Coordinates of N, CA, C and O in Angstrom, one line a residue:
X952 N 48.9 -35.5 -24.2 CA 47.7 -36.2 -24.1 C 47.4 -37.1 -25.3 O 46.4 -37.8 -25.4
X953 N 48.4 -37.0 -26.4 CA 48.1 -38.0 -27.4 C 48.1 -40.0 -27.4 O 47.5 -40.7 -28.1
X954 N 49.0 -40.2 -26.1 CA 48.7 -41.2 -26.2 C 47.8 -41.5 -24.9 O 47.9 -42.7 -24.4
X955 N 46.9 -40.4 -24.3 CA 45.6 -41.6 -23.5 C 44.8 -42.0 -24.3 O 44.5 -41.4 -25.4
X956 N 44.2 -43.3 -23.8 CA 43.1 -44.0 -24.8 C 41.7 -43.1 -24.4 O 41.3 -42.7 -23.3
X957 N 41.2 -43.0 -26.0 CA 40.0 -42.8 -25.9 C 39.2 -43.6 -25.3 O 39.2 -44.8 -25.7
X958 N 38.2 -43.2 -24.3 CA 36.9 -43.8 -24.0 C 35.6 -43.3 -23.4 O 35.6 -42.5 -22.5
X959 N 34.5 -43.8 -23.8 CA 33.4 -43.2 -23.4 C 33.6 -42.9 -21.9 O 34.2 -43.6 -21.1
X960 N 33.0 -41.8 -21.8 CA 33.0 -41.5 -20.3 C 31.7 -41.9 -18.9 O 31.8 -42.1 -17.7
X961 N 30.2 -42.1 -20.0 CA 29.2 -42.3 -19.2 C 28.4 -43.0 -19.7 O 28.4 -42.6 -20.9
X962 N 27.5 -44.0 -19.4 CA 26.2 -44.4 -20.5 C 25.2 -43.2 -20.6 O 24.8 -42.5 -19.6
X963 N 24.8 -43.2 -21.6 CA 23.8 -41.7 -22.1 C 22.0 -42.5 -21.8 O 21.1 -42.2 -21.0
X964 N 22.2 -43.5 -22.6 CA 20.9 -44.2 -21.9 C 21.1 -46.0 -22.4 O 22.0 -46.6 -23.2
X965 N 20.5 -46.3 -22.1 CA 19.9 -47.9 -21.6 C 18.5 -48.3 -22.2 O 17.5 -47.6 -22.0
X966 N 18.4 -49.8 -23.3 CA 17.1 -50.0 -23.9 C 17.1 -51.3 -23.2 O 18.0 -52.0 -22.7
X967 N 15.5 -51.6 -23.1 CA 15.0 -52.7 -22.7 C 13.5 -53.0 -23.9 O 12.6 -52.2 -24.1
X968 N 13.6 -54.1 -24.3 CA 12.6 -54.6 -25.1 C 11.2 -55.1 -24.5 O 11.3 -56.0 -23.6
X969 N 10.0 -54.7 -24.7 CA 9.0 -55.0 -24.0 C 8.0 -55.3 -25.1 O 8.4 -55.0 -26.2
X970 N 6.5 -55.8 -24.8 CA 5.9 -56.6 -25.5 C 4.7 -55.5 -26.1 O 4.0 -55.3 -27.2
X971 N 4.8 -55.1 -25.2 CA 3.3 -54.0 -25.1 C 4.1 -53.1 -24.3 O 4.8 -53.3 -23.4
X972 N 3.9 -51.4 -25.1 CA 4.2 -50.4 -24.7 C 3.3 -49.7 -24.0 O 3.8 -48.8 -23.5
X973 N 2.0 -49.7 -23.7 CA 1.1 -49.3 -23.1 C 1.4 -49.7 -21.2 O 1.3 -48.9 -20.3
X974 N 1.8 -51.1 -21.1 CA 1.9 -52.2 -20.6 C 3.2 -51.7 -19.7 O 3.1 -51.2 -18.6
X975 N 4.0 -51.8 -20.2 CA 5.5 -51.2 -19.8 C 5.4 -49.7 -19.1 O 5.9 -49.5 -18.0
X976 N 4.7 -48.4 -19.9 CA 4.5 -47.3 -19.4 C 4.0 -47.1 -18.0 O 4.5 -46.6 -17.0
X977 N 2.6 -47.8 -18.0 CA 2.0 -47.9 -16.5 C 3.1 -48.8 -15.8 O 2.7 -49.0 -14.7
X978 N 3.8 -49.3 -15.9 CA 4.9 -50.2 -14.8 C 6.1 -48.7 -14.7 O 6.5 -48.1 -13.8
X979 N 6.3 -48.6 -15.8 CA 7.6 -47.4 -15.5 C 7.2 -46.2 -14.8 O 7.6 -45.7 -13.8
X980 N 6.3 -45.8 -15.7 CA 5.8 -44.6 -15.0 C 4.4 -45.0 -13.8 O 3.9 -43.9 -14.0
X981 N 4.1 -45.1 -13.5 CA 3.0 -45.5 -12.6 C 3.6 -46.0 -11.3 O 3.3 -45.5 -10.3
X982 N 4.6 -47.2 -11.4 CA 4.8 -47.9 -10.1 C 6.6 -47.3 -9.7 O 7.0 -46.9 -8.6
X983 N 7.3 -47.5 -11.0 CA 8.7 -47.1 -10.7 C 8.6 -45.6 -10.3 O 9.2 -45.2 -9.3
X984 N 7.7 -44.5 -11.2 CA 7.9 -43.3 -10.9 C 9.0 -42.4 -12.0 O 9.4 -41.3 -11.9
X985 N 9.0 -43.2 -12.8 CA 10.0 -42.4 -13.8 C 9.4 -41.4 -14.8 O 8.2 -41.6 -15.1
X986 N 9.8 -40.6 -15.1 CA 9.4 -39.8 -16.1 C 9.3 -39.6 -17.2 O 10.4 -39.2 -17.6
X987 N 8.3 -39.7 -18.3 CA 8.5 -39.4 -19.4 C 9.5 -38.4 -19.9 O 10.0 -37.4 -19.3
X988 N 9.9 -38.8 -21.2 CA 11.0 -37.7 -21.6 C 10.7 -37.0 -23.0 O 11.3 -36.1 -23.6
X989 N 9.4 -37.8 -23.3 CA 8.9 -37.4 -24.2 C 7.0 -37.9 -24.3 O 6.4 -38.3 -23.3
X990 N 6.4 -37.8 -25.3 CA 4.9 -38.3 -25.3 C 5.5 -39.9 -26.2 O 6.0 -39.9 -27.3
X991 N 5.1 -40.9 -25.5 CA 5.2 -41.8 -26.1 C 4.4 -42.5 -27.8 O 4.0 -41.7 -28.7
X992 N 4.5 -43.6 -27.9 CA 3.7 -44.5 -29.3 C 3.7 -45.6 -29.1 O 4.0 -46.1 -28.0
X993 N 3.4 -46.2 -30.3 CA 3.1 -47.4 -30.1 C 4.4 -48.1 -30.4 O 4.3 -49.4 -30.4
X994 N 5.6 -47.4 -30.5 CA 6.8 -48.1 -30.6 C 8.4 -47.7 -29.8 O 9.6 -48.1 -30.0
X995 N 7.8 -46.8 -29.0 CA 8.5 -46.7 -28.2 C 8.0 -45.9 -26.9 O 7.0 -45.2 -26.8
X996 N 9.0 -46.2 -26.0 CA 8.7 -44.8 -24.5 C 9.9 -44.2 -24.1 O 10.8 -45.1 -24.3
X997 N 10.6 -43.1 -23.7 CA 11.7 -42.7 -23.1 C 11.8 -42.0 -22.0 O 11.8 -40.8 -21.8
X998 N 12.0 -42.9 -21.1 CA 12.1 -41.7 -19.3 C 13.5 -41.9 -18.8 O 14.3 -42.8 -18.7
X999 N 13.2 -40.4 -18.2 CA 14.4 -40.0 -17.7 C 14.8 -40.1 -16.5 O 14.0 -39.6 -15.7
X1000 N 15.9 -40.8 -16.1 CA 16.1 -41.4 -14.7 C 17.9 -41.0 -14.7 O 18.8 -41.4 -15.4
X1001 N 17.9 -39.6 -13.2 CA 19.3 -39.6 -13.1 C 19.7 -38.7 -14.7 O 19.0 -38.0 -15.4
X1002 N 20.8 -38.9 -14.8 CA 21.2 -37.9 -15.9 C 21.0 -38.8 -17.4 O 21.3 -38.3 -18.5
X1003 N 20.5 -40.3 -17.3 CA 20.7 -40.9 -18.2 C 18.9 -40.8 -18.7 O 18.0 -40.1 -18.2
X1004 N 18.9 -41.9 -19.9 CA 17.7 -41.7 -20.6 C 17.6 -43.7 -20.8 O 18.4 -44.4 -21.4
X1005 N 16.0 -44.3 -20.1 CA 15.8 -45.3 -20.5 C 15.1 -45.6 -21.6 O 13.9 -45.3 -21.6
X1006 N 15.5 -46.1 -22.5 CA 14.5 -46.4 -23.5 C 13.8 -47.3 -23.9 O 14.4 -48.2 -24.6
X1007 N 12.2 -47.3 -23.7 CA 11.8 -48.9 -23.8 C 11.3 -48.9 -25.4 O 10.5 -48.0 -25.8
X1008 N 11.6 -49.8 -26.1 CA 11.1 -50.4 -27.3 C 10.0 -51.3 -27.4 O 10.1 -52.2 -26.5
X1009 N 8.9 -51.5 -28.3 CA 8.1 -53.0 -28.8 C 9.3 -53.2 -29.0 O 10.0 -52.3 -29.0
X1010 N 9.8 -54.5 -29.1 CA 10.6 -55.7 -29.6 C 10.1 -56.1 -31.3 O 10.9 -56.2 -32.3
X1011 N 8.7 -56.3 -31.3 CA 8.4 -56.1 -32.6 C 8.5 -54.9 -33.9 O 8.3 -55.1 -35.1
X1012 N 8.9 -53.7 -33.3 CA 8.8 -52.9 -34.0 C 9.8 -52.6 -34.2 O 10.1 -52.5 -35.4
X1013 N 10.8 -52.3 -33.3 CA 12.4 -51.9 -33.6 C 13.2 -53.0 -34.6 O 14.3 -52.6 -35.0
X1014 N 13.0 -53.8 -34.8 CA 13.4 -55.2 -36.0 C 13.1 -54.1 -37.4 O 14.0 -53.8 -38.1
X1015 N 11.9 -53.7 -37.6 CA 11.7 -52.8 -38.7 C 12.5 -51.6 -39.4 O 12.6 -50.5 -38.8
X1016 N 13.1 -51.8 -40.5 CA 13.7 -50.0 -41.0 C 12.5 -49.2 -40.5 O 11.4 -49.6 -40.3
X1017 N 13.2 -47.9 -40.3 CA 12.6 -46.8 -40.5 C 11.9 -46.4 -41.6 O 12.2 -46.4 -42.8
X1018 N 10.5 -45.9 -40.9 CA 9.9 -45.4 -42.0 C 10.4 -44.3 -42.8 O 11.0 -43.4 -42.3
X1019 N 10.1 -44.2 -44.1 CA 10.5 -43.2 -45.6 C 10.6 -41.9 -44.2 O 9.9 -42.3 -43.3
X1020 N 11.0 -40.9 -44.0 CA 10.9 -39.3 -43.6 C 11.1 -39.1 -42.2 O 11.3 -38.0 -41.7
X1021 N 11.1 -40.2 -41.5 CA 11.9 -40.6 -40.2 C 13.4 -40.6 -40.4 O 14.2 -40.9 -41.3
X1022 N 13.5 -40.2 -38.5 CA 15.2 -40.1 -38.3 C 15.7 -41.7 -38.9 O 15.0 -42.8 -38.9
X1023 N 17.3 -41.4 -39.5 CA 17.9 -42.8 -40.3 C 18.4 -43.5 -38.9 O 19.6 -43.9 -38.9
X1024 N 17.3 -43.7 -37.7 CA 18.3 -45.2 -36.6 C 18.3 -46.3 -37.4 O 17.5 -46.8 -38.2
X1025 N 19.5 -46.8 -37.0 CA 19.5 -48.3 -37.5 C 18.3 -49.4 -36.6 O 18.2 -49.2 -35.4
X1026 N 17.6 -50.4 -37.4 CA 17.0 -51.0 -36.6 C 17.4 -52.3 -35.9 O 17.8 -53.3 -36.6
X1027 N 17.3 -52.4 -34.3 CA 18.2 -52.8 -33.4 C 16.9 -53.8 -32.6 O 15.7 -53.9 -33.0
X1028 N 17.6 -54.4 -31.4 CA 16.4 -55.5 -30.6 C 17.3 -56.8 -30.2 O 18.4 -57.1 -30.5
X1029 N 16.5 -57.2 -29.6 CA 17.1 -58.4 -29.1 C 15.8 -59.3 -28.7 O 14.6 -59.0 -28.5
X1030 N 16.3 -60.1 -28.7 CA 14.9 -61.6 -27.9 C 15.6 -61.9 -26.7 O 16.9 -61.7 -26.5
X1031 N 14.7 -62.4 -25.8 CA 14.6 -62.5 -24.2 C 14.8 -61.5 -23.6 O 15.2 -60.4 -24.0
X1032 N 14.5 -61.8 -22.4 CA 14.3 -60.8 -21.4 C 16.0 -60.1 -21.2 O 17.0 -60.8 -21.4
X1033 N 15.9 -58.9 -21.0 CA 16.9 -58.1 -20.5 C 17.5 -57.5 -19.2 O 16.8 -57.7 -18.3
X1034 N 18.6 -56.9 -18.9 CA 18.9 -56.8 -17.4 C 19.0 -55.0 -17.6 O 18.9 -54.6 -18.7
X1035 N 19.1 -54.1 -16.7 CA 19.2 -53.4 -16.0 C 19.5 -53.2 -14.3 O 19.7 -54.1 -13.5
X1036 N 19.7 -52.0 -14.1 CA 20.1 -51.7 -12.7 C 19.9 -50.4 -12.2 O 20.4 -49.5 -12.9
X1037 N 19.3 -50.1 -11.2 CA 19.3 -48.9 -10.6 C 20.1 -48.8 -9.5 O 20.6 -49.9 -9.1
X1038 N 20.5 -47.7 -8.9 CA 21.2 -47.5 -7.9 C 20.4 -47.0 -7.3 O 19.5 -46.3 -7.8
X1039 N 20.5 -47.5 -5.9 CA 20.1 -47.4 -4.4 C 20.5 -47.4 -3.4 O 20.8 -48.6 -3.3
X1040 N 20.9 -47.0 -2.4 CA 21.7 -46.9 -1.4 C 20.3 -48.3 -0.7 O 19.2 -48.4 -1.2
X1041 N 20.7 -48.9 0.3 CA 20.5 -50.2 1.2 C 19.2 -50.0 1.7 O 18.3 -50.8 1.7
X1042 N 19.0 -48.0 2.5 CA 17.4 -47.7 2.8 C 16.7 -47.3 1.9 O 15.6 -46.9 2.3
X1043 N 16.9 -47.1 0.6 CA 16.3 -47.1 -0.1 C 15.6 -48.6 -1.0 O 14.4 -48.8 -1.5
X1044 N 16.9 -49.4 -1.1 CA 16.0 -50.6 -1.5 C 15.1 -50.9 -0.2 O 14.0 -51.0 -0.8
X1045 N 14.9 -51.1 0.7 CA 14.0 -51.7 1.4 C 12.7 -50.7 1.5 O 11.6 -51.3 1.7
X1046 N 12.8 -49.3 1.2 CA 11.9 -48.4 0.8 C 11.2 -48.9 -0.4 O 9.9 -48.8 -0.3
X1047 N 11.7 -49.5 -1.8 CA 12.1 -49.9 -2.7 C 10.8 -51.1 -2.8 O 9.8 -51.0 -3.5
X1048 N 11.5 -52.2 -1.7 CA 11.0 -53.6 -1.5 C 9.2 -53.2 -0.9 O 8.1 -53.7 -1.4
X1049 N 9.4 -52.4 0.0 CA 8.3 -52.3 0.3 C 7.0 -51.4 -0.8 O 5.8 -51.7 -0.6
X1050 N 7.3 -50.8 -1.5 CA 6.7 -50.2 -2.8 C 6.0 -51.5 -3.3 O 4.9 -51.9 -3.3
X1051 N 7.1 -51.8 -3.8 CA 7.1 -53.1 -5.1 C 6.1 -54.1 -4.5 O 5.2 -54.5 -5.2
X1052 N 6.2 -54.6 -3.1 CA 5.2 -55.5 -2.5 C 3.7 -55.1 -2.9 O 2.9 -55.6 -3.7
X1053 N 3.7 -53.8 -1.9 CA 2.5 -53.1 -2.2 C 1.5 -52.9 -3.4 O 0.3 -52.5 -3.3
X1054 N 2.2 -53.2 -4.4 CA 1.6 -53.0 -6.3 C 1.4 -54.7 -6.4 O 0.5 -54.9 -7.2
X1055 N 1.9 -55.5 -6.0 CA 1.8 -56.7 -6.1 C 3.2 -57.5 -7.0 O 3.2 -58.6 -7.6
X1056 N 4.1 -56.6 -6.8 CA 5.7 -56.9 -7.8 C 6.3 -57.9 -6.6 O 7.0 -57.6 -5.6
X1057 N 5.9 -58.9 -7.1 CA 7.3 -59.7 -6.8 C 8.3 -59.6 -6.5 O 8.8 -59.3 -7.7
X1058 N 9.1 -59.6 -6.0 CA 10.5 -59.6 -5.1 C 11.1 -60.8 -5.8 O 10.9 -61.8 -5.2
X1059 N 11.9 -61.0 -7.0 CA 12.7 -62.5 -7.3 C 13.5 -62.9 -6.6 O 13.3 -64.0 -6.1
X1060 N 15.0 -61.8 -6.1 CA 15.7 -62.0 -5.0 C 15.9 -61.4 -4.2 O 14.8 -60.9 -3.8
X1061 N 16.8 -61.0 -3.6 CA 17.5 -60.2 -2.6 C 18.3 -61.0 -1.9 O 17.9 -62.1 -1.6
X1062 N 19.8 -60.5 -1.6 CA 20.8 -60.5 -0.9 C 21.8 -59.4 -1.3 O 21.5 -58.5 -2.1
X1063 N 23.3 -59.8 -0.7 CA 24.1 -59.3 -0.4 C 25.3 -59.9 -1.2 O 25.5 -61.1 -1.4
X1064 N 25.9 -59.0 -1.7 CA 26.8 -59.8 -2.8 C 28.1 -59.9 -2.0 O 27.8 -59.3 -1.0
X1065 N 29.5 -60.4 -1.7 CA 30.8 -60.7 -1.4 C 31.3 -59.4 -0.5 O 31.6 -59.4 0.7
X1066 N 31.2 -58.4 -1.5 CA 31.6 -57.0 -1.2 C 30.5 -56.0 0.1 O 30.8 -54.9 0.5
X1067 N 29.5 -56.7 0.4 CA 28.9 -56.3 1.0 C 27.2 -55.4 0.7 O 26.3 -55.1 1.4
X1068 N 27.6 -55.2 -0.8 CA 26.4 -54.2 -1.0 C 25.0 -55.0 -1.9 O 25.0 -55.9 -2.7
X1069 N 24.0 -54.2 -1.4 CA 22.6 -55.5 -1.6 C 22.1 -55.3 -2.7 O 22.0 -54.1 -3.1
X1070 N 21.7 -56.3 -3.4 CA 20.6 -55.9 -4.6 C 19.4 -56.8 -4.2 O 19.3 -57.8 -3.4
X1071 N 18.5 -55.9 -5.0 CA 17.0 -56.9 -4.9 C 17.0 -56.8 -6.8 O 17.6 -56.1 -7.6
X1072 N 16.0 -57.8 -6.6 CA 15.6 -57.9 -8.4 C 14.4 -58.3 -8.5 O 13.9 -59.2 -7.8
X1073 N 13.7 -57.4 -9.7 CA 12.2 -57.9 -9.6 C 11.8 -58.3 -11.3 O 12.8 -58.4 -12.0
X1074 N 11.1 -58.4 -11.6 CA 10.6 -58.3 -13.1 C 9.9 -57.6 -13.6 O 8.8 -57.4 -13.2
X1075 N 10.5 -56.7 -15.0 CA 9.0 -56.2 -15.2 C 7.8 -56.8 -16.2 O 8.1 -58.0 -16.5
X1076 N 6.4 -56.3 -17.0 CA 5.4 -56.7 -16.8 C 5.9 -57.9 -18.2 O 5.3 -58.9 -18.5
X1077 N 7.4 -57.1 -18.9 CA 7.6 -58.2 -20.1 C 8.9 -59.5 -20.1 O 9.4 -60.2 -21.0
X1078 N 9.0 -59.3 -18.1 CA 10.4 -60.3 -18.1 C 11.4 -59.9 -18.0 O 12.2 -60.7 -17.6
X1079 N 11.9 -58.6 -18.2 CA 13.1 -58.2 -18.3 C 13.2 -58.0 -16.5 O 12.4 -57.7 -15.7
X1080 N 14.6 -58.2 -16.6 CA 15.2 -58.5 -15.3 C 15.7 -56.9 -14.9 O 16.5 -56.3 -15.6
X1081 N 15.3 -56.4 -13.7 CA 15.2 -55.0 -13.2 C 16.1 -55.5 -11.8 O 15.8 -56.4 -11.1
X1082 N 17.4 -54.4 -11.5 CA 17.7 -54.9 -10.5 C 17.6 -53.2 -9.8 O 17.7 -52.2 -10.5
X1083 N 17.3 -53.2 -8.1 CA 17.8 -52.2 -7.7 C 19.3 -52.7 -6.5 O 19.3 -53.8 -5.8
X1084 N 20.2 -51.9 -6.5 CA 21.7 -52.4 -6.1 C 22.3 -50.8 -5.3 O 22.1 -49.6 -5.6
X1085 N 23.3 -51.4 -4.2 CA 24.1 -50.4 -3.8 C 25.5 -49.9 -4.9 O 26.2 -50.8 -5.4
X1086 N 25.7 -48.6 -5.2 CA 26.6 -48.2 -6.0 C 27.9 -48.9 -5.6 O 28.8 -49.2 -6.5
X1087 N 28.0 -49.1 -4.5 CA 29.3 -49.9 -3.6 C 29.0 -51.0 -4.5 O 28.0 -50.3 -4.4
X1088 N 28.7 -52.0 -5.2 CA 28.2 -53.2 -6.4 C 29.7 -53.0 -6.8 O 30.5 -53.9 -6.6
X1089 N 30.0 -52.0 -7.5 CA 31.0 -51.5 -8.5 C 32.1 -50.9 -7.9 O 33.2 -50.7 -8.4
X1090 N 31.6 -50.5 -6.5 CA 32.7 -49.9 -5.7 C 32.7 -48.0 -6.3 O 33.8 -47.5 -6.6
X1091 N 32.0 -47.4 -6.5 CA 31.1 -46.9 -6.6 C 30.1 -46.1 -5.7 O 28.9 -45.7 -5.8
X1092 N 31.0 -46.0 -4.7 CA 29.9 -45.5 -3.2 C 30.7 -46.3 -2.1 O 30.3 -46.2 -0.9

């Protein structure tokens, strides 16, 4: 086994930069349904979706070192809006579509990609681009 290549095996979690954390929580947790994974702040939220962990950041605040006596993360971020993806099997996005209407979430698109399997994509409250998709996307189901 010395010469297979090393490689990660799974994503552990996924960040998305948002403007207002208060703002972001009632969208994640309120309308998406996800769970806290911890008690949030003013600079971050973490819920747990599936075996992975999302983590939403201020955008303003992750640019900052760490404070003196805090964990040593490096400080990370990006500008503009960001992408994600949930998996959904086909009745579930339309389960999905119909939620999102109901709250007043926009629907940006929906179709069917080459391969056959659908995504819809909506926004959340800071722009970042939220897709829900069939695992068949990736071939994957």
């Amino acid at each position: 086994m010395q010469n297979e290549q090393l490689k990660p095996k799974q994503i552990l979690e996924t960040a998305l930069y948002v403007r207002d954390i208060e703002e972001a929580v009632q969208f994640y947790r309120d309308i998406l349904g996800l769970e806290l994974a911890l008690p949030y702040n003013h600079r971050n939220a973490f819920f747990r979706c599936g075996e992975g962990v999302l983590l939403i950041f201020d955008a303003r605040e992750t640019v900052k070192p760490a404070p003196e006596g805090a964990l040593p993360v490096p400080s990370h971020g990006t500008t503009g809006a960001g992408h994600m993806c949930f998996a959904a099997s086909r009745e579930e996005i339309a389960r999905w579509k119909q939620h999102l209407e109901k709250h007043g979430i926009e629907v940006e698109r929906e179709f069917d990609w080459p391969n056959g399997a659908r995504s819809l994509y909506i926004r959340d409250p800071s722009g970042n681009s939220l897709e829900f998709a069939e695992p068949k996307l990736w071939n994957n189901g």
